Amino acid sequence: MASLQDIKRRIGSTKKTRQITSAMQMVSTAKLSQIQRSTTGYHEYAYRIKAVVSHLIENHVLDNVDSSHLPMVDARPVKKTGLLVVTSDRGLVGSYNANIIKKTNALMKEKNLTPENTVILAIGGNGADFYKKRGFTIALEHRGLSDVPNFNEIRQVLKTVISLYEAEAFDALHLVYNHFINRLQSDQQTIQLLPLTKDVVEQAKIDEKKDGQEQTFETKSAYYSEPDSTAVLNVVLPQYIQSLVFEAVLDAKTAEHAASSTAMSSATDSADDLIRRLDLQYNRARQSQITTEITEITGGMVALE
């Protein structure tokens, strides 16, 4: 049986751990509230640009575009596949990273992807480290994302992603990230980003609602562009890709803060339970020691009589 001193030492150590996890929970909760307040407006912008591109597709604007002047719509044979994986840089976020890795591996299995025909583009250190150890080519590795990311932080990332596609480092690109549902739940999602075809845009469309009502946008039966469709698409389509990636990063970061808050809350509760058990163990051991001391004193008194 552990000595009273050992039990007391464990109680003190657990209380210090509880203070740390409780503080981390409060910090994560504050970050979650901050990012939710900061990103509300961007979701509206992202939805509207998705609607614009969807309307362009419906009106066959992409049908006659020369892919040599617009590489993002060039649907070439897929020899290598790029996976843009969004994870966290650190641990202490519960199953957040493990779920993303699991979803990415499931996508690889579905598409028969191997280290030989797959390129990893990692936002977050966990994903980069995991696949680097398993022999995958890491074409992009971005760490140190802010708690509330801004667009300038990933602008260069997006430029690199598009330039890698244009240089044929990969022939198709899929995005894997955590979609925030609520403080206790997130969902792992995959979206194909490149090449931009009608099927890809349709797959990326999200049925969004505002105040319980589905949002709709009035569209014309045809688009008139100046100077020409290619020039317009060269501006709109990169913005569309940027909006998808940046919105996913914001979504993933929100889910990360929620996962961290939940994990630290569970750790704090576990510490409370352990402290209660140790207190009970300490009291029982103390009572046993006192009983033993009383018995020894009584026995000594009897021996003296």
C-alpha positions in Angstrom: 0.0 0.0 0.0 1.2 3.5 -0.8 2.4 5.6 2.1 0.5 8.6 3.3 3.3 10.8 2.0 3.1 9.2 -1.5 -0.7 9.7 -1.6 -0.4 13.3 -0.5 2.2 13.9 -3.2 -0.1 12.5 -5.9 -3.0 14.6 -4.7 -0.8 17.7 -4.9 0.4 16.8 -8.4 -3.1 16.1 -9.7 -4.4 19.4 -8.3 -1.7 21.2 -10.2 -2.6 19.3 -13.4 -6.2 20.2 -12.9 -5.3 23.9 -12.6 -3.5 23.6 -16.0 -6.3 21.8 -17.8 -8.9 24.1 -16.4 -7.0 27.1 -17.6 -6.5 25.6 -21.0 -10.2 24.8 -21.2 -11.1 28.5 -20.5 -8.5 29.7 -23.1 -9.8 27.3 -25.8 -13.4 28.3 -25.1 -12.4 32.0 -25.4 -10.7 31.3 -28.7 -13.7 29.4 -30.0 -16.0 32.3 -29.2 -13.6 34.7 -30.9 -13.3 32.8 -34.1 -17.0 32.3 -34.3 -17.6 36.0 -34.0 -14.8 36.8 -36.5 -15.8 34.5 -39.3 -19.5 35.0 -39.6 -19.2 37.5 -42.4 -16.8 35.5 -44.4 -19.2 32.5 -44.7 -21.7 34.9 -46.4 -19.0 36.0 -48.9 -18.0 32.3 -49.5 -21.5 31.3 -50.1 -22.1 34.1 -52.6 -19.0 33.3 -54.7 -20.0 29.7 -54.8 -23.3 30.8 -56.1 -21.7 32.9 -58.8 -19.5 30.0 -60.0 -22.4 27.6 -59.9 -24.5 30.0 -62.1 -21.6 30.3 -64.5 -21.5 26.5 -64.8 -25.2 26.3 -65.3 -25.0 28.9 -68.1 -22.2 26.9 -69.8 -19.7 29.6 -69.5 -16.9 27.1 -69.0 -17.9 24.8 -71.9 -15.8 26.6 -74.6 -13.0 27.9 -72.5 -9.4 27.2 -73.7 -7.8 25.3 -70.9 -4.3 26.4 -72.1 -5.3 29.9 -70.9 -7.1 28.6 -67.8 -5.1 25.7 -66.3 -7.5 25.2 -63.4 -10.2 23.8 -65.7 -7.7 21.4 -67.5 -9.0 17.9 -66.7 -5.9 15.9 -67.7 -5.4 12.1 -67.0 -4.7 11.6 -63.2 -1.3 10.2 -62.7 -0.7 11.9 -59.3 -3.3 13.0 -56.8 -2.7 15.9 -54.3 -4.3 15.8 -50.9 -4.6 19.0 -49.0 -4.9 17.9 -45.4 -5.8 20.4 -42.6 -4.7 19.3 -39.1 -3.5 21.1 -36.0 0.1 21.8 -35.1 -0.2 20.5 -31.5 -1.9 17.7 -29.6 -4.3 18.0 -26.6 -7.3 18.2 -29.0 -8.8 14.8 -28.4 -9.5 12.8 -31.5 -9.4 15.8 -33.8 -6.2 14.9 -35.7 -6.8 11.1 -35.6 -10.2 11.6 -37.3 -8.7 13.6 -40.1 -5.9 11.0 -40.6 -8.6 8.3 -40.6 -10.7 10.2 -43.2 -7.6 10.8 -45.4 -6.6 7.2 -45.3 -10.1 6.1 -46.2 -10.0 8.4 -49.2 -6.6 6.9 -50.2 -8.1 3.4 -50.0 -11.1 4.4 -52.0 -9.0 5.9 -54.8 -6.1 3.4 -54.6 -3.6 6.0 -53.6 -0.1 5.1 -52.5 3.1 7.0 -51.6 4.1 6.6 -55.3 1.1 8.3 -56.8 0.1 10.8 -54.0 1.4 14.2 -53.0 0.6 15.6 -49.6 0.0 19.3 -49.0 -0.2 19.8 -45.3 -1.7 22.8 -43.3 -0.8 21.9 -39.8 2.2 19.9 -38.4 0.4 16.7 -37.3 -0.6 15.8 -40.9 2.8 16.7 -42.3 4.6 14.6 -39.7 2.3 11.6 -40.0 2.7 11.2 -43.7 6.3 12.2 -43.9 7.1 9.3 -41.6 5.3 7.0 -44.0 7.2 7.9 -47.1 4.8 10.3 -48.7 6.0 13.3 -50.7 5.2 16.6 -48.8 4.9 19.2 -51.5 3.7 21.9 -49.1 4.0 22.2 -45.3 2.5 25.2 -43.5 2.7 25.5 -39.7 2.0 28.1 -37.1 -1.5 29.1 -38.3 -3.0 31.8 -36.0 -5.8 31.0 -33.6 -8.1 33.2 -35.8 -6.6 32.9 -39.3 -6.7 35.8 -41.7 -6.6 35.5 -45.5 -3.1 36.9 -45.8 -1.7 34.0 -43.8 -2.8 31.5 -46.4 -2.5 33.7 -49.5 0.9 32.3 -50.3 -0.3 28.8 -49.6 -3.0 29.1 -52.2 -0.6 30.6 -54.7 1.7 27.6 -54.2 -1.2 25.1 -54.5 -2.3 26.5 -57.8 1.2 26.8 -59.2 1.9 23.2 -58.3 -1.2 22.1 -60.2 -0.2 24.2 -63.2 3.3 22.7 -63.1 1.6 19.2 -63.1 3.0 18.2 -59.7 -0.4 16.6 -59.3 -3.4 16.2 -61.6 -6.2 16.3 -59.2 -6.5 17.9 -55.7 -8.7 16.9 -52.8 -9.2 18.8 -49.6 -9.7 17.0 -46.2 -10.7 19.0 -43.1 -12.9 19.0 -40.0 -16.2 20.7 -40.4 -17.5 22.3 -37.1 -21.0 21.3 -36.2 -21.2 22.3 -32.5 -19.0 22.4 -29.4 -19.2 18.6 -29.0 -19.3 17.4 -32.6 -17.4 17.8 -35.9 -17.6 16.0 -39.2 -14.7 15.1 -41.5 -15.3 16.2 -45.0 -13.6 15.9 -48.4 -13.9 18.2 -51.3 -12.3 18.0 -54.8 -10.8 21.3 -55.6 -9.0 20.8 -58.9 -9.6 20.5 -61.8 -12.6 22.8 -61.8 -15.2 20.9 -63.9 -19.0 21.0 -63.7 -19.1 17.8 -61.6 -16.6 19.2 -59.2 -18.5 22.4 -58.7 -21.7 20.6 -58.2 -20.1 18.3 -55.6 -18.8 21.3 -53.7 -22.1 23.0 -53.5 -23.5 23.3 -50.0 -27.2 23.7 -49.2 -27.0 26.6 -46.8 -29.9 28.1 -44.9 -30.3 31.4 -43.2 -33.0 31.9 -40.5 -34.4 28.5 -41.4 -34.9 29.5 -45.0 -33.0 28.3 -48.0 -31.0 31.1 -49.6 -31.6 31.8 -53.3 -30.1 34.1 -55.7 -31.7 35.6 -58.8 -29.8 34.7 -62.0 -30.0 35.7 -65.6 -30.3 33.3 -68.4 -27.0 34.4 -69.9 -23.8 36.2 -68.9 -22.2 39.0 -70.9 -18.5 39.4 -70.1 -16.0 42.1 -70.8 -13.4 41.8 -72.2 -14.1 38.0 -72.6 -15.1 34.9 -70.6 -11.5 33.7 -70.2 -10.4 37.0 -68.7 -13.3 37.0 -66.3 -12.8 33.4 -65.2 -9.1 34.0 -64.6 -10.2 36.4 -61.8 -13.3 34.5 -60.5 -12.1 31.0 -60.4 -9.0 31.6 -58.3 -11.2 33.5 -55.9 -13.5 30.5 -55.8 -10.7 28.1 -54.9 -9.4 30.6 -52.4 -12.8 30.9 -50.8 -13.2 27.1 -50.5 -9.8 26.6 -48.9 -9.9 29.6 -46.6 -13.5 28.7 -45.4 -12.3 25.2 -44.8 -9.3 26.4 -42.7 -11.6 28.7 -40.7 -14.0 25.8 -40.2 -11.2 23.4 -39.2 -9.7 25.9 -36.8 -13.1 26.4 -35.1 -13.5 22.6 -34.8 -9.9 22.5 -33.3 -10.7 25.0 -30.6 -14.0 23.2 -29.8 -12.1 19.8 -29.6 -9.4 21.4 -27.4 -12.1 22.8 -25.0 -13.8 19.5 -24.8 -10.6 17.5 -24.3 -9.5 19.8 -21.5 -12.9 19.7 -19.9 -12.7 15.9 -19.9 -9.2 16.0 -18.5 -10.3 18.4 -15.7 -13.3 16.1 -14.8 -10.9 13.1 -14.7 -8.5 15.0 -12.4 -11.5 15.8 -10.1 -12.4 12.2 -10.0 -8.8 11.1 -9.3 -8.5 13.7 -6.5 -11.7 12.4 -4.9 -10.4 8.8 -5.0 -7.0 9.8 -3.7 -8.6 11.8 -0.9 -10.7 8.7 0.1 -7.6 6.5 -0.1 -5.6 9.0 2.0 -8.4 9.2 4.7 -8.7 5.4 4.9 -4.9 5.1 5.2 -4.8 7.8 7.8 -7.6 6.1 9.8 -5.8 2.8 9.5 -2.6 4.4 10.8 -4.5 6.0 13.7 -6.2 2.7 14.6 -2.9 1.0 14.6 -1.3 3.6 16.8 -4.2 3.4 19.3 -4.0 -0.4 19.3 -0.2 -0.2 20.0 -0.8 2.3 22.9 -3.5 0.2 24.4 -1.4 -2.9 24.1 1.5 -1.1 25.8 -0.8 0.0 28.7 -2.0 -3.5 29.2 1.5 -4.9 29.3 2.4 -2.3 32.0 -0.5 -3.4 34.3 
